[in-house]
Structure formats: structure tokens, C-alpha cells
JSON list of C-alpha atoms in Angstrom, two decimals:
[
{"chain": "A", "resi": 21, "resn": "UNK", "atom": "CA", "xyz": [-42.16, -8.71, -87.45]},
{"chain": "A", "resi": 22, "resn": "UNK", "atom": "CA", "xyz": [-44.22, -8.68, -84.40]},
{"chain": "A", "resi": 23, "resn": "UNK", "atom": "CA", "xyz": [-44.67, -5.09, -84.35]},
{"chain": "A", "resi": 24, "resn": "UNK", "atom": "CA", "xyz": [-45.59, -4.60, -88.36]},
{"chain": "A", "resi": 25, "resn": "UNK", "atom": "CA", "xyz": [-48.37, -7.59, -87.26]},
{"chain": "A", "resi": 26, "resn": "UNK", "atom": "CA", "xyz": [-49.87, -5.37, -84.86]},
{"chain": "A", "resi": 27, "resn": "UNK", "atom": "CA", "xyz": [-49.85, -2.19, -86.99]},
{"chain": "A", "resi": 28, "resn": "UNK", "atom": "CA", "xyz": [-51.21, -4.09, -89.74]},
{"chain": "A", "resi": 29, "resn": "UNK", "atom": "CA", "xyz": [-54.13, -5.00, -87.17]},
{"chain": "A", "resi": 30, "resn": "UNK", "atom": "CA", "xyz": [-54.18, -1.24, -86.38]},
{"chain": "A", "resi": 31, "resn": "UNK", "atom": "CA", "xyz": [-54.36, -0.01, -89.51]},
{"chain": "A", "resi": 32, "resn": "UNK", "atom": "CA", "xyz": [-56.86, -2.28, -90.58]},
{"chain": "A", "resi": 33, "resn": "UNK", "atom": "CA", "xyz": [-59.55, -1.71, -87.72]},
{"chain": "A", "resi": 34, "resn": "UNK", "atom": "CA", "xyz": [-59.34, 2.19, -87.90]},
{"chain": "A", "resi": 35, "resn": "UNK", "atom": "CA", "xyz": [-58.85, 2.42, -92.03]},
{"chain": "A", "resi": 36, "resn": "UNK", "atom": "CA", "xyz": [-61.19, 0.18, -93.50]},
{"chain": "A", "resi": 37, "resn": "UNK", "atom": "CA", "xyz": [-63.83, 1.83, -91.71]},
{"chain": "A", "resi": 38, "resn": "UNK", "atom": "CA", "xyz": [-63.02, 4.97, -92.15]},
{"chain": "A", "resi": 39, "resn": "UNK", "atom": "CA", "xyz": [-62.68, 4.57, -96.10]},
{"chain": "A", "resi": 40, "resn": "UNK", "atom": "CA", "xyz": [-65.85, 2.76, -96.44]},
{"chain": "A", "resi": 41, "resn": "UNK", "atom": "CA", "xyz": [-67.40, 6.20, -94.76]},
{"chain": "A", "resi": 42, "resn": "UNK", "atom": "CA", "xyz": [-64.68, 8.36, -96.90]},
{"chain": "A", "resi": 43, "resn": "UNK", "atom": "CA", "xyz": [-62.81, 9.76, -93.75]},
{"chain": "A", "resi": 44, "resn": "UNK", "atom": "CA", "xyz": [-59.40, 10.61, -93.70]},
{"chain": "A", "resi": 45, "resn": "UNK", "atom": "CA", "xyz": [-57.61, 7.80, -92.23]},
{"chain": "A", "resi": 46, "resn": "UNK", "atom": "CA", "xyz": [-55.21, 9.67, -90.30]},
{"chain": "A", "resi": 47, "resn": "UNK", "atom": "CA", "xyz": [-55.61, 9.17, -86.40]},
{"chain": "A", "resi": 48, "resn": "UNK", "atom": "CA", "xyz": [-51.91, 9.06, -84.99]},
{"chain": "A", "resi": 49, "resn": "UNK", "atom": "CA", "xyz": [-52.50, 6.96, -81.46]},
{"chain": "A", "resi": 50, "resn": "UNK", "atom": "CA", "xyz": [-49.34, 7.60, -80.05]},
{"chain": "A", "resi": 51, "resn": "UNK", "atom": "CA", "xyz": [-50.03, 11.83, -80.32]},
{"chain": "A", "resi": 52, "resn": "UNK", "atom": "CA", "xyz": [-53.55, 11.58, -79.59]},
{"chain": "A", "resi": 53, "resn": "UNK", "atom": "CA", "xyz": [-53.27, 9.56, -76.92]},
{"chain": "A", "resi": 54, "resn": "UNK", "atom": "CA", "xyz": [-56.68, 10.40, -74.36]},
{"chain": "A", "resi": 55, "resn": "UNK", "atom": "CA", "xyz": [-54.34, 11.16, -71.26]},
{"chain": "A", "resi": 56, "resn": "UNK", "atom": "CA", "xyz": [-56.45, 12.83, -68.36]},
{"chain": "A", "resi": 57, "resn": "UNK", "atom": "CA", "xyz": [-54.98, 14.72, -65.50]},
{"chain": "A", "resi": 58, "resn": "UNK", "atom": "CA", "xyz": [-57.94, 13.35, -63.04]},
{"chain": "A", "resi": 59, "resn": "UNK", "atom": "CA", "xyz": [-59.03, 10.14, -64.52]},
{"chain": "A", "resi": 60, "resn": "UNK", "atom": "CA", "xyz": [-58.16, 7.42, -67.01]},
{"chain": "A", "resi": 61, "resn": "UNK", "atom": "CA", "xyz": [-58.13, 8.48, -70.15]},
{"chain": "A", "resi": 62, "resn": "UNK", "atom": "CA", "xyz": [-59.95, 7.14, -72.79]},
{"chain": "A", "resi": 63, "resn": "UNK", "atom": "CA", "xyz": [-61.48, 6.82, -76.08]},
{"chain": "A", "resi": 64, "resn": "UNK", "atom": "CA", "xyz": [-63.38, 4.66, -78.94]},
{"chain": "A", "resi": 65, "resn": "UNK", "atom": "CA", "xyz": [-61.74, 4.58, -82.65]},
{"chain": "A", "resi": 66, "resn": "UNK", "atom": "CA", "xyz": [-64.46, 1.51, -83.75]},
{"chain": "A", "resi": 67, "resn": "UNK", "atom": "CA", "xyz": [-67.75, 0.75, -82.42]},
{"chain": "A", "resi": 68, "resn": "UNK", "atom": "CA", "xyz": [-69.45, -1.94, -84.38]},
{"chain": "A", "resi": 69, "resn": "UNK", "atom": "CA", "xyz": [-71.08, -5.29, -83.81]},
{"chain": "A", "resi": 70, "resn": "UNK", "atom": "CA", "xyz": [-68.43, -7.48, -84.50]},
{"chain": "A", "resi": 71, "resn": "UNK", "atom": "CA", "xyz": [-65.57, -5.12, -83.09]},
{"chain": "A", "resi": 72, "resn": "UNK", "atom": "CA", "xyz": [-65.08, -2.31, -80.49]},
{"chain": "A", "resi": 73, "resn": "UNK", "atom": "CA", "xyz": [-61.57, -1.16, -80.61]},
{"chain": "A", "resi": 74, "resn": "UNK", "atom": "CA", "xyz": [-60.84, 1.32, -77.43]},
{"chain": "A", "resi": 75, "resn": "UNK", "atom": "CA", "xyz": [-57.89, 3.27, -76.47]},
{"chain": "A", "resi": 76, "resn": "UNK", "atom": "CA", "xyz": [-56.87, 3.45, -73.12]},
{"chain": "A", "resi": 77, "resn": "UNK", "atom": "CA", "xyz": [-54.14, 5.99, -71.27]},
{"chain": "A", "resi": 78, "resn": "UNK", "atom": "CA", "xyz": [-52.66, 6.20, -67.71]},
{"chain": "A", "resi": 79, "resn": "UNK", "atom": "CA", "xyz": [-50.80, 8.74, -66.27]},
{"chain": "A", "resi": 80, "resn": "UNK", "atom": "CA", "xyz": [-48.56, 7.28, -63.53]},
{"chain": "A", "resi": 81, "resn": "UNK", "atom": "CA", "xyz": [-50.99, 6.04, -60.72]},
{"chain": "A", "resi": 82, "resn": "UNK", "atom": "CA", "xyz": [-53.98, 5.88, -62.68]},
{"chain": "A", "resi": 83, "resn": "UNK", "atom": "CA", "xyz": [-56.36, 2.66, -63.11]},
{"chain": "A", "resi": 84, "resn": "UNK", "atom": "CA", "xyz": [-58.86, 1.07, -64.33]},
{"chain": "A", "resi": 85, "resn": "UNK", "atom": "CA", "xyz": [-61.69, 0.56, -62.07]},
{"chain": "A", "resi": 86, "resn": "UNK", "atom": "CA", "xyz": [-62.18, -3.34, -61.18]},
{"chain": "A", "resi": 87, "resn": "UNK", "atom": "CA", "xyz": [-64.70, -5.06, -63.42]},
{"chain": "A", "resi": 88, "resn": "UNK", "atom": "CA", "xyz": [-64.99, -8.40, -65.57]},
{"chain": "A", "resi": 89, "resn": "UNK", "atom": "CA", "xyz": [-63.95, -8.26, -69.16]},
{"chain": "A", "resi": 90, "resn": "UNK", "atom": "CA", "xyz": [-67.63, -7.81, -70.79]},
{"chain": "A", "resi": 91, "resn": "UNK", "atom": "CA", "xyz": [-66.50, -9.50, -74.43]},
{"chain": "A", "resi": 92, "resn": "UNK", "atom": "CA", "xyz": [-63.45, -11.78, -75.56]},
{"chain": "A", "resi": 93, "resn": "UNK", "atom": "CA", "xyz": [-60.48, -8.89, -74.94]},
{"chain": "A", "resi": 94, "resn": "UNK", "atom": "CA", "xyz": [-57.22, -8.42, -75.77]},
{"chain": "A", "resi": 95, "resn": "UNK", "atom": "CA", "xyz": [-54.78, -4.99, -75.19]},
{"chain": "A", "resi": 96, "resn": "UNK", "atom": "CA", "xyz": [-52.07, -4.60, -76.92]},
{"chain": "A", "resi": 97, "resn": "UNK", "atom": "CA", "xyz": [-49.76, -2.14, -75.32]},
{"chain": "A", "resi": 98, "resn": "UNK", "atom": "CA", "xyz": [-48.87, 0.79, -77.96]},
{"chain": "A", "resi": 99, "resn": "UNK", "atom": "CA", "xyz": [-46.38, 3.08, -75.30]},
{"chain": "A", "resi": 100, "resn": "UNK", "atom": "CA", "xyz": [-45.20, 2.26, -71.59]},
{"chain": "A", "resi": 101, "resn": "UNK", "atom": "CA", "xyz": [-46.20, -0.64, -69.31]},
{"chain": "A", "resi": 102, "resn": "UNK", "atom": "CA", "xyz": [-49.20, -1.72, -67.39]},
{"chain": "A", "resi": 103, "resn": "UNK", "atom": "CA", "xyz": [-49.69, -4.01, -64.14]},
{"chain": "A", "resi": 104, "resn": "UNK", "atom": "CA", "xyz": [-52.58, -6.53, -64.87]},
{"chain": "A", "resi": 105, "resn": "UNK", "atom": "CA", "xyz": [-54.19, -8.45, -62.34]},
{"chain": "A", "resi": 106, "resn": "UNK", "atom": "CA", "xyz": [-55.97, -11.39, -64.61]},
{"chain": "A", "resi": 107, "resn": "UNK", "atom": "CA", "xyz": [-58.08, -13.55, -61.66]},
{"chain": "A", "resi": 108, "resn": "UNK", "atom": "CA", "xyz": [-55.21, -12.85, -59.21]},
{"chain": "A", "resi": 109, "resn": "UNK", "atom": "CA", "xyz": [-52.67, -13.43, -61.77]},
{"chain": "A", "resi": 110, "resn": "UNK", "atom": "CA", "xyz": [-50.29, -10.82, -61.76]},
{"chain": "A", "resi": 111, "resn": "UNK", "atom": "CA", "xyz": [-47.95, -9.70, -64.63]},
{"chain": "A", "resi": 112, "resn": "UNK", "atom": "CA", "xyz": [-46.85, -6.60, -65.95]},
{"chain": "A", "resi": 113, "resn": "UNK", "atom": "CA", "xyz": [-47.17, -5.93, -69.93]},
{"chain": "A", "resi": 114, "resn": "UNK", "atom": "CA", "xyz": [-44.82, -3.85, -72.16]},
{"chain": "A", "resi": 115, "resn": "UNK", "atom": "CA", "xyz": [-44.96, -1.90, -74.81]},
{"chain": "A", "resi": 116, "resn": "UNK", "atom": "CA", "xyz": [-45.48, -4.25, -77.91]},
{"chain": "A", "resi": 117, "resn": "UNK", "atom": "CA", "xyz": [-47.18, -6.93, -75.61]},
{"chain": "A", "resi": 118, "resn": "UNK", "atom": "CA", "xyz": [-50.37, -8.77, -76.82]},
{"chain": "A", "resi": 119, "resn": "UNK", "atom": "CA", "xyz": [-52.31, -9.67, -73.59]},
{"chain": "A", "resi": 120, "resn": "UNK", "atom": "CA", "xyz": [-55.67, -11.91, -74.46]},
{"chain": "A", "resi": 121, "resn": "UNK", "atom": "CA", "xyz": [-58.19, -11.58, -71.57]},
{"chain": "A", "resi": 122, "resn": "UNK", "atom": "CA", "xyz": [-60.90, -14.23, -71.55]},
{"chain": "A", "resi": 123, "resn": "UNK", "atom": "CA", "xyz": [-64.87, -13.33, -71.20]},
{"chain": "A", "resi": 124, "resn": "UNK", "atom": "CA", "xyz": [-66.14, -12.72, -67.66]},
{"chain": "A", "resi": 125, "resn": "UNK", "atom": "CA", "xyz": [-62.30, -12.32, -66.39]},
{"chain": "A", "resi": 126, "resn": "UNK", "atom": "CA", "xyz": [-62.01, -10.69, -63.25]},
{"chain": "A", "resi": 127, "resn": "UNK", "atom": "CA", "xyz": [-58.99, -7.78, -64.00]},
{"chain": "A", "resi": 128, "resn": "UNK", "atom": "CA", "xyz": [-57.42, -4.77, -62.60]},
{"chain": "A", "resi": 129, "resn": "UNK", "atom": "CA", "xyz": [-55.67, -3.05, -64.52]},
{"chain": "A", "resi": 130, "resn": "UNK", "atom": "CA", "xyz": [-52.81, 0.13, -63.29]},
{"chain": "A", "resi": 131, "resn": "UNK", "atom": "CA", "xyz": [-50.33, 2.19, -64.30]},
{"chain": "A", "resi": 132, "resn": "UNK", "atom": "CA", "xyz": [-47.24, 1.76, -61.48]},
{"chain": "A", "resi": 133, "resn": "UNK", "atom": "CA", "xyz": [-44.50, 2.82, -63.78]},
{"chain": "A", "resi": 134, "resn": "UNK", "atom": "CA", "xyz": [-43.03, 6.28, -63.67]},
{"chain": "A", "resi": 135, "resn": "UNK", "atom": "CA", "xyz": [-43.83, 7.03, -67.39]},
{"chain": "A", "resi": 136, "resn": "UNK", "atom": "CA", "xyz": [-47.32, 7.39, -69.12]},
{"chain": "A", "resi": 137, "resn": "UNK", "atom": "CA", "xyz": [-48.60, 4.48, -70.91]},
{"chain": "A", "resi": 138, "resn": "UNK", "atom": "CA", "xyz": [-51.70, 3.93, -73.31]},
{"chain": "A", "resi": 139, "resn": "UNK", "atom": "CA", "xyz": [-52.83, 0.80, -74.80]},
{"chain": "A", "resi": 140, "resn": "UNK", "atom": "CA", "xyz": [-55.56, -0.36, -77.44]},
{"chain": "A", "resi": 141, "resn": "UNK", "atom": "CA", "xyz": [-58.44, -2.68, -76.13]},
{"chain": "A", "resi": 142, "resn": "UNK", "atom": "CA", "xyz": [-59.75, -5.15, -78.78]},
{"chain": "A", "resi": 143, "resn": "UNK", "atom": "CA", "xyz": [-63.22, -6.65, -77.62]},
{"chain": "A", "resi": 144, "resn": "UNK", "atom": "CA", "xyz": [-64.88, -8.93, -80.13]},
{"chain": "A", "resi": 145, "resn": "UNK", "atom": "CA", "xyz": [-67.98, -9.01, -80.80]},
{"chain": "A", "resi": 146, "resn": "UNK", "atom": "CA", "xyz": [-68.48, -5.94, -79.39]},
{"chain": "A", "resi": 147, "resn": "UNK", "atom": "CA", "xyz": [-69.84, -6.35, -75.59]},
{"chain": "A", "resi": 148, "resn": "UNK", "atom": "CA", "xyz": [-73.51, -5.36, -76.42]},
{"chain": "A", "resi": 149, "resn": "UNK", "atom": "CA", "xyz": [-73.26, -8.22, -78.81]},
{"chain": "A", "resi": 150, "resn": "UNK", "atom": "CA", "xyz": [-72.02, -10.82, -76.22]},
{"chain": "A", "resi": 151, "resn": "UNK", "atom": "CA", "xyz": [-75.77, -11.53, -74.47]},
{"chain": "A", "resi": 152, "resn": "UNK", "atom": "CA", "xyz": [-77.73, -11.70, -77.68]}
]
């Protein structure tokens, strides 16, 4: 049930969109995932006001660079698993996981696992919308 929630989220930020622009809602995240030999890997799917939905991957070793969570976030972990480091709370998230991150968090965020992973990163509104 869980996991039909969370592609019903899915579906909904990247669909709706697209139809009300009549694109092709057909963006497969798992086989598109932005993996990068040198860097993080990354991508937007929705950049509006009220939403910016992100996709993140890591090859094993790769991270995020430190910074504070610039909008109400939450990642939802589509494939692997991910070491966060909330505020010096450490945990590591699998794939199905629904992480919530509050605004102005301190986080680091890595992939130690052996395996690729990629997550989606909900921020709402969308951070240019947070100082206004």
C-alpha cells in the first residue's frame, strides 16, 4: 500500500503537469535515472512555485555537498540506500523510505552502499518561494 501511495504522489507531480502542457507523460525514473561518473547526478522533473520535485543519483561514494535544506523537504528513496546525516542524526534510508527534512536542516547526504541509488527530492513551496 505504501508503495502505490508514493507512485500515486509520483505520478501525480510529473503527469498533471505535463497534461496541462500536452506532453507525453512518460518519464520512467528508475531508467532515466541522472547517474554521473564524476559527480552526483541530478535532475528537475517540476519546477513551480508551490513544488520543485528533483531527482537525485549516487554512484557508490558519491554525495551531496553539505548544505541546509532551503524549503520544507522530503526524499523518498525510489532504488538503493542512502546515509543521511539530519543535524548529526545519523540513519540510513531504503528504498521505499519517506524521509521528511525540516527547513534550514543541516544534512549530508552519501551513497556508502555498494549499489547505485537515486531518490526523488520533494521541496514545497519551491525554495525561491520560501523568503518571499
Amino acid at each position: 500500500m505504501k508503495r502505490l501511495f508514493i507512485a500515486v504522489i509520483l505520478i501525480a507531480c510529473i503527469c498533471i503537469p505535463a497534461v496541462a502542457e500536452e506532453k507525453a507523460c512518460s518519464e520512467n525514473l528508475l531508467e532515466n535515472a541522472p547517474y554521473n561518473d564524476e559527480k552526483m547526478g541530478k535532475r528537475k522533473l517540476v519546477d513551480e512555485d508551490h513544488l520543485l520535485l528533483m531527482q537525485i543519483a549516487l554512484k557508490p561514494g558519491q554525495a551531496l555537498p553539505e548544505h541546509k535544506a532551503n524549503a520544507n523537504v522530503h526524499f523518498i528513496v525510489l532504488e538503493g540506500e542512502v546515509t543521511i546525516d539530519l543535524a548529526g542524526k545519523v540513519f540510513v534510508a531504503k528504498t521505499g523510505d519517506l524521509v521528511p527534512v525540516e527547513y534550514k536542516t543541516l544534512m549530508n547526504i552519501s551513497n556508502k552502499s555498494e549499489e547505485n541509488t537515486t531518490f526523488v527530492v520533494l521541496k514545497t513551496p519551491s525554495p525561491g518561494q520560501m523568503e518571499k
